[in-house]
């Protein structure tokens, strides 16, 4: 595996994860601070393709790493925090049963949802049709793992021409869904699942192509993060939203990845990048059930939503790097040694 670490890309992933959390915190905080936070998912998929190609492209192409071994590596990378997020979601669902909530899931559904989620298999058991009812953002990890495993299995056939076909077809499907539903926030529920899979395939294939292209564009560490934050925080008129979203996915996200890969932080910015990098995956994997549970507690016990929301967000920003260091990293290390 190539040993270079792209610190700026890690920082971008962490900042994007924070924007996803803000997007999902609107009910708790009473205000939508990051109306484009869901676009972070499109960035994640491009980042995944770029970083996976950087780390494994040559080994897969040269036969040094088998598709089976690659699949195991990717599952180990996902699983500890994925499982923790599912178990937090299960605990939240069980608390609804214990407290007698009228919207509580039946115990049988909780059991099915827990088992299927731990296997990263969709089980749309709620009225909204969420693919993963206990931890909604798991749909992105499911589709990302699918495209990762297909890449590992089919690497020998994935020429740049084939990847461009995937990019074009994925873009067409994404455009259809974005124009049909008014935005690119597609994939979490049954009726937009195809759109979500297209987002994953498009972004991953484009990320691999960007790595192969060796493009470079340097504007500095801080401007990259600032542009990303502004794009996800910007309020956009509803009629313009699908065009803005597609512009982000098709042009800005890949440009940010190219730029982020071309510059590394120095001095105090390096510490910022390190913090954001260690924060990113843990925050994304566990935040949603915690936010939903916090809102329930706020409503049931009369705790001001803003106070609850800011406390929970601060707690997540403190706890997630700790989880990365003392939970996720040791378990992944043990699993790698075992398998």
mmCIF file of C-alpha atoms in Angstrom:
data_model
loop_
_atom_site.group_PDB
_atom_site.id
_atom_site.type_symbol
_atom_site.label_atom_id
_atom_site.label_comp_id
_atom_site.label_asym_id
_atom_site.label_seq_id
_atom_site.Cartn_x
_atom_site.Cartn_y
_atom_site.Cartn_z
ATOM 1 C CA UNK A 1 0.000 0.000 0.000
ATOM 2 C CA UNK A 2 1.277 3.481 -0.890
ATOM 3 C CA UNK A 3 2.407 5.137 2.333
ATOM 4 C CA UNK A 4 1.557 8.759 1.547
ATOM 5 C CA UNK A 5 -1.148 10.255 3.746
ATOM 6 C CA UNK A 6 -3.235 13.034 2.194
ATOM 7 C CA UNK A 7 -3.743 15.218 5.256
ATOM 8 C CA UNK A 8 -5.745 17.862 3.413
ATOM 9 C CA UNK A 9 -8.143 15.243 2.040
ATOM 10 C CA UNK A 10 -8.547 13.869 5.569
ATOM 11 C CA UNK A 11 -9.304 17.373 6.816
ATOM 12 C CA UNK A 12 -11.872 17.851 4.057
ATOM 13 C CA UNK A 13 -13.539 14.608 5.076
ATOM 14 C CA UNK A 14 -13.711 15.752 8.695
ATOM 15 C CA UNK A 15 -15.132 19.163 7.828
ATOM 16 C CA UNK A 16 -17.683 17.540 5.526
ATOM 17 C CA UNK A 17 -18.718 15.153 8.321
ATOM 18 C CA UNK A 18 -19.331 18.148 10.597
ATOM 19 C CA UNK A 19 -21.543 19.671 7.903
ATOM 20 C CA UNK A 20 -23.545 16.437 7.683
ATOM 21 C CA UNK A 21 -24.088 16.583 11.444
ATOM 22 C CA UNK A 22 -25.245 20.202 11.233
ATOM 23 C CA UNK A 23 -27.606 19.259 8.417
ATOM 24 C CA UNK A 24 -29.138 16.514 10.551
ATOM 25 C CA UNK A 25 -29.340 18.808 13.608
ATOM 26 C CA UNK A 26 -31.977 21.158 12.199
ATOM 27 C CA UNK A 27 -34.866 19.758 14.277
ATOM 28 C CA UNK A 28 -32.771 19.731 17.434
ATOM 29 C CA UNK A 29 -31.344 23.224 16.985
ATOM 30 C CA UNK A 30 -34.489 24.681 15.458
ATOM 31 C CA UNK A 31 -32.633 26.031 12.439
ATOM 32 C CA UNK A 32 -30.977 24.593 9.343
ATOM 33 C CA UNK A 33 -27.375 25.762 9.567
ATOM 34 C CA UNK A 34 -26.057 23.665 6.665
ATOM 35 C CA UNK A 35 -28.769 23.368 4.011
ATOM 36 C CA UNK A 36 -26.338 21.694 1.614
ATOM 37 C CA UNK A 37 -24.792 19.375 4.182
ATOM 38 C CA UNK A 38 -26.024 16.286 2.357
ATOM 39 C CA UNK A 39 -23.717 17.191 -0.553
ATOM 40 C CA UNK A 40 -20.833 16.040 1.634
ATOM 41 C CA UNK A 41 -21.829 12.522 0.578
ATOM 42 C CA UNK A 42 -20.893 13.290 -3.034
ATOM 43 C CA UNK A 43 -17.505 14.504 -1.836
ATOM 44 C CA UNK A 44 -17.072 11.339 0.259
ATOM 45 C CA UNK A 45 -17.614 9.125 -2.776
ATOM 46 C CA UNK A 46 -15.056 11.007 -4.896
ATOM 47 C CA UNK A 47 -12.595 10.928 -1.994
ATOM 48 C CA UNK A 48 -13.148 7.195 -1.640
ATOM 49 C CA UNK A 49 -12.332 6.522 -5.281
ATOM 50 C CA UNK A 50 -9.230 8.711 -5.198
ATOM 51 C CA UNK A 51 -7.828 7.334 -1.946
ATOM 52 C CA UNK A 52 -8.631 3.686 -2.719
ATOM 53 C CA UNK A 53 -6.948 3.972 -6.117
ATOM 54 C CA UNK A 54 -3.940 5.635 -4.482
ATOM 55 C CA UNK A 55 -3.626 2.875 -1.903
ATOM 56 C CA UNK A 56 -4.528 -0.265 -3.854
ATOM 57 C CA UNK A 57 -4.641 0.341 -7.619
ATOM 58 C CA UNK A 58 -1.168 -0.980 -8.402
ATOM 59 C CA UNK A 59 -1.395 -3.939 -6.039
ATOM 60 C CA UNK A 60 -4.720 -5.038 -7.466
ATOM 61 C CA UNK A 61 -3.536 -4.551 -11.042
ATOM 62 C CA UNK A 62 -0.291 -6.422 -10.409
ATOM 63 C CA UNK A 63 -1.883 -9.320 -8.574
ATOM 64 C CA UNK A 64 -0.108 -8.553 -5.280
ATOM 65 C CA UNK A 65 -3.494 -8.157 -3.589
ATOM 66 C CA UNK A 66 -6.403 -10.473 -4.333
ATOM 67 C CA UNK A 67 -9.978 -9.258 -4.618
ATOM 68 C CA UNK A 68 -10.894 -11.345 -1.558
ATOM 69 C CA UNK A 69 -8.107 -9.844 0.503
ATOM 70 C CA UNK A 70 -9.040 -6.351 -0.643
ATOM 71 C CA UNK A 71 -12.670 -6.979 0.352
ATOM 72 C CA UNK A 72 -11.552 -8.072 3.811
ATOM 73 C CA UNK A 73 -9.410 -4.950 4.186
ATOM 74 C CA UNK A 74 -12.365 -2.705 3.326
ATOM 75 C CA UNK A 75 -14.810 -4.535 5.610
ATOM 76 C CA UNK A 76 -12.364 -4.274 8.515
ATOM 77 C CA UNK A 77 -12.006 -0.545 7.839
ATOM 78 C CA UNK A 78 -15.747 -0.012 8.059
ATOM 79 C CA UNK A 79 -16.914 -2.461 10.642
ATOM 80 C CA UNK A 80 -15.994 -1.353 14.203
ATOM 81 C CA UNK A 81 -17.608 2.084 13.932
ATOM 82 C CA UNK A 82 -20.403 0.801 11.708
ATOM 83 C CA UNK A 83 -21.323 -1.737 14.400
ATOM 84 C CA UNK A 84 -21.115 0.891 17.145
ATOM 85 C CA UNK A 85 -23.477 3.194 15.254
ATOM 86 C CA UNK A 86 -25.952 0.334 14.781
ATOM 87 C CA UNK A 87 -25.846 -0.579 18.477
ATOM 88 C CA UNK A 88 -26.432 3.048 19.471
ATOM 89 C CA UNK A 89 -29.409 3.091 17.109
ATOM 90 C CA UNK A 90 -30.680 -0.140 18.646
ATOM 91 C CA UNK A 91 -30.373 1.317 22.141
ATOM 92 C CA UNK A 92 -32.302 4.383 21.021
ATOM 93 C CA UNK A 93 -35.059 2.210 19.535
ATOM 94 C CA UNK A 94 -35.276 0.056 22.683
ATOM 95 C CA UNK A 95 -35.519 3.158 24.857
ATOM 96 C CA UNK A 96 -38.653 4.106 22.942
ATOM 97 C CA UNK A 97 -40.170 0.750 23.856
ATOM 98 C CA UNK A 98 -39.201 1.104 27.515
ATOM 99 C CA UNK A 99 -40.564 4.647 27.729
ATOM 100 C CA UNK A 100 -43.797 3.651 26.008
ATOM 101 C CA UNK A 101 -43.385 5.987 23.071
ATOM 102 C CA UNK A 102 -46.359 5.804 20.670
ATOM 103 C CA UNK A 103 -43.906 5.824 17.753
ATOM 104 C CA UNK A 104 -41.687 3.055 19.150
ATOM 105 C CA UNK A 105 -40.728 0.269 16.781
ATOM 106 C CA UNK A 106 -42.015 -3.238 17.574
ATOM 107 C CA UNK A 107 -39.385 -5.412 19.240
ATOM 108 C CA UNK A 108 -39.457 -7.835 16.329
ATOM 109 C CA UNK A 109 -38.662 -5.006 13.884
ATOM 110 C CA UNK A 110 -35.850 -3.785 16.131
ATOM 111 C CA UNK A 111 -34.333 -7.262 16.089
ATOM 112 C CA UNK A 112 -34.578 -7.561 12.306
ATOM 113 C CA UNK A 113 -33.225 -4.042 11.779
ATOM 114 C CA UNK A 114 -30.286 -4.654 14.113
ATOM 115 C CA UNK A 115 -29.305 -7.932 12.468
ATOM 116 C CA UNK A 116 -29.658 -6.580 8.921
ATOM 117 C CA UNK A 117 -27.793 -3.364 9.742
ATOM 118 C CA UNK A 118 -24.893 -5.259 11.291
ATOM 119 C CA UNK A 119 -24.687 -7.145 7.994
ATOM 120 C CA UNK A 120 -25.034 -3.823 6.129
ATOM 121 C CA UNK A 121 -28.190 -5.079 4.437
ATOM 122 C CA UNK A 122 -31.140 -2.697 3.880
ATOM 123 C CA UNK A 123 -34.349 -3.358 5.806
ATOM 124 C CA UNK A 124 -36.892 -0.560 5.130
ATOM 125 C CA UNK A 125 -39.186 -1.130 8.098
ATOM 126 C CA UNK A 126 -40.460 2.392 8.797
ATOM 127 C CA UNK A 127 -43.167 4.341 7.009
ATOM 128 C CA UNK A 128 -40.616 6.641 5.363
ATOM 129 C CA UNK A 129 -38.940 3.693 3.653
ATOM 130 C CA UNK A 130 -35.478 4.337 5.094
ATOM 131 C CA UNK A 131 -33.069 1.607 4.026
ATOM 132 C CA UNK A 132 -31.457 1.645 7.488
ATOM 133 C CA UNK A 133 -33.977 2.683 10.105
ATOM 134 C CA UNK A 134 -31.651 2.494 13.132
ATOM 135 C CA UNK A 135 -28.923 4.659 11.640
ATOM 136 C CA UNK A 136 -30.079 6.324 8.434
ATOM 137 C CA UNK A 137 -26.644 7.396 7.041
ATOM 138 C CA UNK A 138 -25.594 3.743 6.791
ATOM 139 C CA UNK A 139 -26.998 3.752 3.255
ATOM 140 C CA UNK A 140 -23.903 5.645 2.122
ATOM 141 C CA UNK A 141 -21.547 3.094 3.700
ATOM 142 C CA UNK A 142 -23.564 0.269 2.137
ATOM 143 C CA UNK A 143 -23.303 1.719 -1.374
ATOM 144 C CA UNK A 144 -19.681 2.756 -0.877
ATOM 145 C CA UNK A 145 -18.763 -0.786 0.165
ATOM 146 C CA UNK A 146 -20.633 -2.186 -2.840
ATOM 147 C CA UNK A 147 -18.663 -0.050 -5.297
ATOM 148 C CA UNK A 148 -15.418 -0.719 -3.384
ATOM 149 C CA UNK A 149 -15.899 -4.483 -3.669
ATOM 150 C CA UNK A 150 -16.854 -4.266 -7.337
ATOM 151 C CA UNK A 151 -13.722 -2.234 -7.972
ATOM 152 C CA UNK A 152 -11.608 -4.878 -6.245
ATOM 153 C CA UNK A 153 -13.255 -7.723 -8.138
ATOM 154 C CA UNK A 154 -13.255 -6.052 -11.572
ATOM 155 C CA UNK A 155 -10.091 -3.945 -11.392
ATOM 156 C CA UNK A 156 -8.467 -5.713 -14.357
ATOM 157 C CA UNK A 157 -11.389 -4.684 -16.583
ATOM 158 C CA UNK A 158 -11.815 -1.149 -15.288
ATOM 159 C CA UNK A 159 -9.933 0.789 -17.913
ATOM 160 C CA UNK A 160 -10.261 4.557 -17.902
ATOM 161 C CA UNK A 161 -12.691 4.269 -20.826
ATOM 162 C CA UNK A 162 -14.952 1.973 -18.798
ATOM 163 C CA UNK A 163 -14.772 4.316 -15.825
ATOM 164 C CA UNK A 164 -15.786 7.247 -18.038
ATOM 165 C CA UNK A 165 -18.837 5.272 -19.171
ATOM 166 C CA UNK A 166 -19.755 4.727 -15.504
ATOM 167 C CA UNK A 167 -19.271 8.435 -14.819
ATOM 168 C CA UNK A 168 -21.510 9.491 -17.717
ATOM 169 C CA UNK A 169 -24.263 6.982 -16.893
ATOM 170 C CA UNK A 170 -24.092 7.822 -13.198
ATOM 171 C CA UNK A 171 -24.310 11.536 -13.955
ATOM 172 C CA UNK A 172 -27.378 10.970 -16.130
ATOM 173 C CA UNK A 173 -29.178 9.042 -13.388
ATOM 174 C CA UNK A 174 -28.184 11.621 -10.780
ATOM 175 C CA UNK A 175 -29.518 14.432 -12.966
ATOM 176 C CA UNK A 176 -32.814 12.597 -13.447
ATOM 177 C CA UNK A 177 -33.287 12.110 -9.696
ATOM 178 C CA UNK A 178 -32.147 15.619 -8.777
ATOM 179 C CA UNK A 179 -34.563 17.220 -11.238
ATOM 180 C CA UNK A 180 -37.366 14.852 -10.208
ATOM 181 C CA UNK A 181 -37.016 15.409 -6.448
ATOM 182 C CA UNK A 182 -35.671 18.972 -6.414
ATOM 183 C CA UNK A 183 -32.225 18.179 -4.996
ATOM 184 C CA UNK A 184 -29.442 15.596 -4.941
ATOM 185 C CA UNK A 185 -30.244 14.331 -1.444
ATOM 186 C CA UNK A 186 -31.103 10.893 -2.819
ATOM 187 C CA UNK A 187 -30.309 7.380 -1.650
ATOM 188 C CA UNK A 188 -31.522 7.043 1.932
ATOM 189 C CA UNK A 189 -35.000 5.707 1.151
ATOM 190 C CA UNK A 190 -36.348 2.999 -1.118
ATOM 191 C CA UNK A 191 -37.744 5.255 -3.829
ATOM 192 C CA UNK A 192 -34.424 7.121 -4.277
ATOM 193 C CA UNK A 193 -32.063 4.165 -3.748
ATOM 194 C CA UNK A 194 -31.133 3.956 -7.433
ATOM 195 C CA UNK A 195 -30.207 7.628 -7.347
ATOM 196 C CA UNK A 196 -28.020 6.980 -4.311
ATOM 197 C CA UNK A 197 -26.287 4.058 -5.995
ATOM 198 C CA UNK A 198 -25.661 6.293 -9.010
ATOM 199 C CA UNK A 199 -24.077 8.894 -6.708
ATOM 200 C CA UNK A 200 -21.756 6.242 -5.286
ATOM 201 C CA UNK A 201 -20.775 4.785 -8.673
ATOM 202 C CA UNK A 202 -20.300 8.214 -10.281
ATOM 203 C CA UNK A 203 -18.229 9.639 -7.426
ATOM 204 C CA UNK A 204 -16.046 6.581 -6.930
ATOM 205 C CA UNK A 205 -15.311 6.147 -10.646
ATOM 206 C CA UNK A 206 -14.517 9.843 -10.991
ATOM 207 C CA UNK A 207 -12.214 9.671 -7.970
ATOM 208 C CA UNK A 208 -10.268 6.797 -9.532
ATOM 209 C CA UNK A 209 -9.978 8.745 -12.785
ATOM 210 C CA UNK A 210 -8.709 11.806 -10.928
ATOM 211 C CA UNK A 211 -6.016 9.711 -9.277
ATOM 212 C CA UNK A 212 -4.956 8.240 -12.615
ATOM 213 C CA UNK A 213 -4.878 11.661 -14.253
ATOM 214 C CA UNK A 214 -2.250 13.047 -11.831
ATOM 215 C CA UNK A 215 -3.856 16.475 -12.115
ATOM 216 C CA UNK A 216 -2.611 19.148 -9.705
ATOM 217 C CA UNK A 217 -4.149 22.465 -8.678
ATOM 218 C CA UNK A 218 -2.835 24.341 -5.654
ATOM 219 C CA UNK A 219 -4.663 27.191 -3.923
ATOM 220 C CA UNK A 220 -3.676 26.527 -0.300
ATOM 221 C CA UNK A 221 -5.041 24.507 2.611
ATOM 222 C CA UNK A 222 -7.287 27.129 4.209
ATOM 223 C CA UNK A 223 -8.978 28.232 0.946
ATOM 224 C CA UNK A 224 -9.870 24.600 0.127
ATOM 225 C CA UNK A 225 -11.651 24.170 3.461
ATOM 226 C CA UNK A 226 -13.277 27.587 3.185
ATOM 227 C CA UNK A 227 -14.708 26.854 -0.277
ATOM 228 C CA UNK A 228 -16.024 23.487 0.904
ATOM 229 C CA UNK A 229 -17.660 25.012 3.978
ATOM 230 C CA UNK A 230 -19.254 27.861 2.024
ATOM 231 C CA UNK A 231 -20.702 25.457 -0.551
ATOM 232 C CA UNK A 232 -22.356 23.313 2.119
ATOM 233 C CA UNK A 233 -23.512 26.241 4.272
ATOM 234 C CA UNK A 234 -24.890 28.358 1.427
ATOM 235 C CA UNK A 235 -28.662 28.881 1.353
ATOM 236 C CA UNK A 236 -29.853 28.224 -2.192
ATOM 237 C CA UNK A 237 -33.199 29.147 -3.697
ATOM 238 C CA UNK A 238 -35.404 26.066 -4.048
ATOM 239 C CA UNK A 239 -35.778 26.389 -7.816
ATOM 240 C CA UNK A 240 -31.991 26.544 -8.209
ATOM 241 C CA UNK A 241 -31.187 23.762 -5.766
ATOM 242 C CA UNK A 242 -30.997 20.825 -8.233
ATOM 243 C CA UNK A 243 -28.650 22.803 -10.502
ATOM 244 C CA UNK A 244 -26.466 23.860 -7.579
ATOM 245 C CA UNK A 245 -26.326 20.296 -6.266
ATOM 246 C CA UNK A 246 -25.377 18.824 -9.620
ATOM 247 C CA UNK A 247 -22.774 21.552 -10.123
ATOM 248 C CA UNK A 248 -21.238 20.639 -6.777
ATOM 249 C CA UNK A 249 -21.204 16.905 -7.527
ATOM 250 C CA UNK A 250 -20.032 17.178 -11.132
ATOM 251 C CA UNK A 251 -17.497 20.009 -10.864
ATOM 252 C CA UNK A 252 -16.753 21.459 -7.437
ATOM 253 C CA UNK A 253 -16.291 18.216 -5.484
ATOM 254 C CA UNK A 254 -13.753 16.768 -7.954
ATOM 255 C CA UNK A 255 -11.938 20.119 -8.176
ATOM 256 C CA UNK A 256 -11.698 20.237 -4.394
ATOM 257 C CA UNK A 257 -10.287 16.700 -4.320
ATOM 258 C CA UNK A 258 -7.655 17.562 -6.940
ATOM 259 C CA UNK A 259 -6.755 20.723 -5.038
ATOM 260 C CA UNK A 260 -6.734 18.978 -1.663
ATOM 261 C CA UNK A 261 -4.444 16.268 -2.996
ATOM 262 C CA UNK A 262 -2.020 18.917 -4.271
ATOM 263 C CA UNK A 263 -1.362 20.713 -0.987
ATOM 264 C CA UNK A 264 -0.448 19.647 2.532
ATOM 265 C CA UNK A 265 -0.975 21.720 5.690
ATOM 266 C CA UNK A 266 1.902 23.129 7.709
ATOM 267 C CA UNK A 267 2.293 24.426 11.235
ATOM 268 C CA UNK A 268 -0.936 24.943 13.145
ATOM 269 C CA UNK A 269 -2.957 23.966 10.075
ATOM 270 C CA UNK A 270 -1.385 20.507 10.278
ATOM 271 C CA UNK A 271 -2.836 20.119 13.778
ATOM 272 C CA UNK A 272 -6.244 21.212 12.516
ATOM 273 C CA UNK A 273 -6.023 18.684 9.699
ATOM 274 C CA UNK A 274 -5.000 15.914 12.086
ATOM 275 C CA UNK A 275 -7.941 16.648 14.380
ATOM 276 C CA UNK A 276 -10.451 16.750 11.537
ATOM 277 C CA UNK A 277 -9.061 13.543 10.080
ATOM 278 C CA UNK A 278 -9.367 11.585 13.320
ATOM 279 C CA UNK A 279 -12.835 12.992 13.876
ATOM 280 C CA UNK A 280 -14.370 12.219 10.510
ATOM 281 C CA UNK A 281 -15.452 8.591 10.302
ATOM 282 C CA UNK A 282 -16.468 8.180 13.936
ATOM 283 C CA UNK A 283 -18.577 11.335 13.764
ATOM 284 C CA UNK A 284 -20.307 10.233 10.591
ATOM 285 C CA UNK A 285 -20.915 6.683 11.803
ATOM 286 C CA UNK A 286 -22.580 7.442 15.144
ATOM 287 C CA UNK A 287 -24.066 10.934 15.018
ATOM 288 C CA UNK A 288 -27.541 10.297 13.635
ATOM 289 C CA UNK A 289 -29.061 8.023 16.318
ATOM 290 C CA UNK A 290 -27.473 10.222 18.987
ATOM 291 C CA UNK A 291 -29.092 13.338 17.533
ATOM 292 C CA UNK A 292 -32.491 11.642 17.217
ATOM 293 C CA UNK A 293 -32.259 10.318 20.765
ATOM 294 C CA UNK A 294 -31.205 13.725 22.077
ATOM 295 C CA UNK A 295 -34.221 15.349 20.463
ATOM 296 C CA UNK A 296 -36.507 12.797 22.120
ATOM 297 C CA UNK A 297 -34.927 13.470 25.523
ATOM 298 C CA UNK A 298 -35.209 17.211 24.972
ATOM 299 C CA UNK A 299 -38.923 16.950 24.204
ATOM 300 C CA UNK A 300 -39.753 14.461 26.969
ATOM 301 C CA UNK A 301 -37.947 16.251 29.791
ATOM 302 C CA UNK A 302 -38.441 19.843 28.657
ATOM 303 C CA UNK A 303 -34.763 20.566 28.082
ATOM 304 C CA UNK A 304 -34.331 23.577 25.769
ATOM 305 C CA UNK A 305 -33.541 22.216 22.317
ATOM 306 C CA UNK A 306 -30.751 24.713 21.652
ATOM 307 C CA UNK A 307 -28.989 23.855 24.911
ATOM 308 C CA UNK A 308 -29.353 20.145 24.236
ATOM 309 C CA UNK A 309 -28.210 20.499 20.638
ATOM 310 C CA UNK A 310 -25.092 22.534 21.337
ATOM 311 C CA UNK A 311 -24.135 20.223 24.222
ATOM 312 C CA UNK A 312 -24.512 17.127 22.059
ATOM 313 C CA UNK A 313 -22.555 18.636 19.179
ATOM 314 C CA UNK A 314 -19.736 19.684 21.517
ATOM 315 C CA UNK A 315 -19.726 16.224 23.079
ATOM 316 C CA UNK A 316 -19.464 14.556 19.669
ATOM 317 C CA UNK A 317 -16.570 16.786 18.631
ATOM 318 C CA UNK A 318 -14.716 15.793 21.803
ATOM 319 C CA UNK A 319 -15.654 12.110 21.907
ATOM 320 C CA UNK A 320 -15.148 11.082 18.285
ATOM 321 C CA UNK A 321 -11.357 11.522 18.099
ATOM 322 C CA UNK A 322 -11.170 9.518 21.344
ATOM 323 C CA UNK A 323 -13.276 6.778 19.773
ATOM 324 C CA UNK A 324 -11.004 6.780 16.752
ATOM 325 C CA UNK A 325 -7.888 6.308 18.861
ATOM 326 C CA UNK A 326 -9.043 3.996 21.632
ATOM 327 C CA UNK A 327 -11.873 2.033 20.003
ATOM 328 C CA UNK A 328 -11.701 1.981 16.220
ATOM 329 C CA UNK A 329 -7.936 1.828 15.649
ATOM 330 C CA UNK A 330 -7.210 -0.945 18.208
ATOM 331 C CA UNK A 331 -10.067 -3.140 16.971
ATOM 332 C CA UNK A 332 -9.071 -2.725 13.336
ATOM 333 C CA UNK A 333 -5.474 -3.532 14.227
ATOM 334 C CA UNK A 334 -6.573 -6.698 16.049
ATOM 335 C CA UNK A 335 -8.783 -7.750 13.146
ATOM 336 C CA UNK A 336 -5.983 -7.218 10.636
ATOM 337 C CA UNK A 337 -3.634 -9.338 12.737
ATOM 338 C CA UNK A 338 -6.217 -12.101 13.040
ATOM 339 C CA UNK A 339 -7.317 -12.228 9.400
#
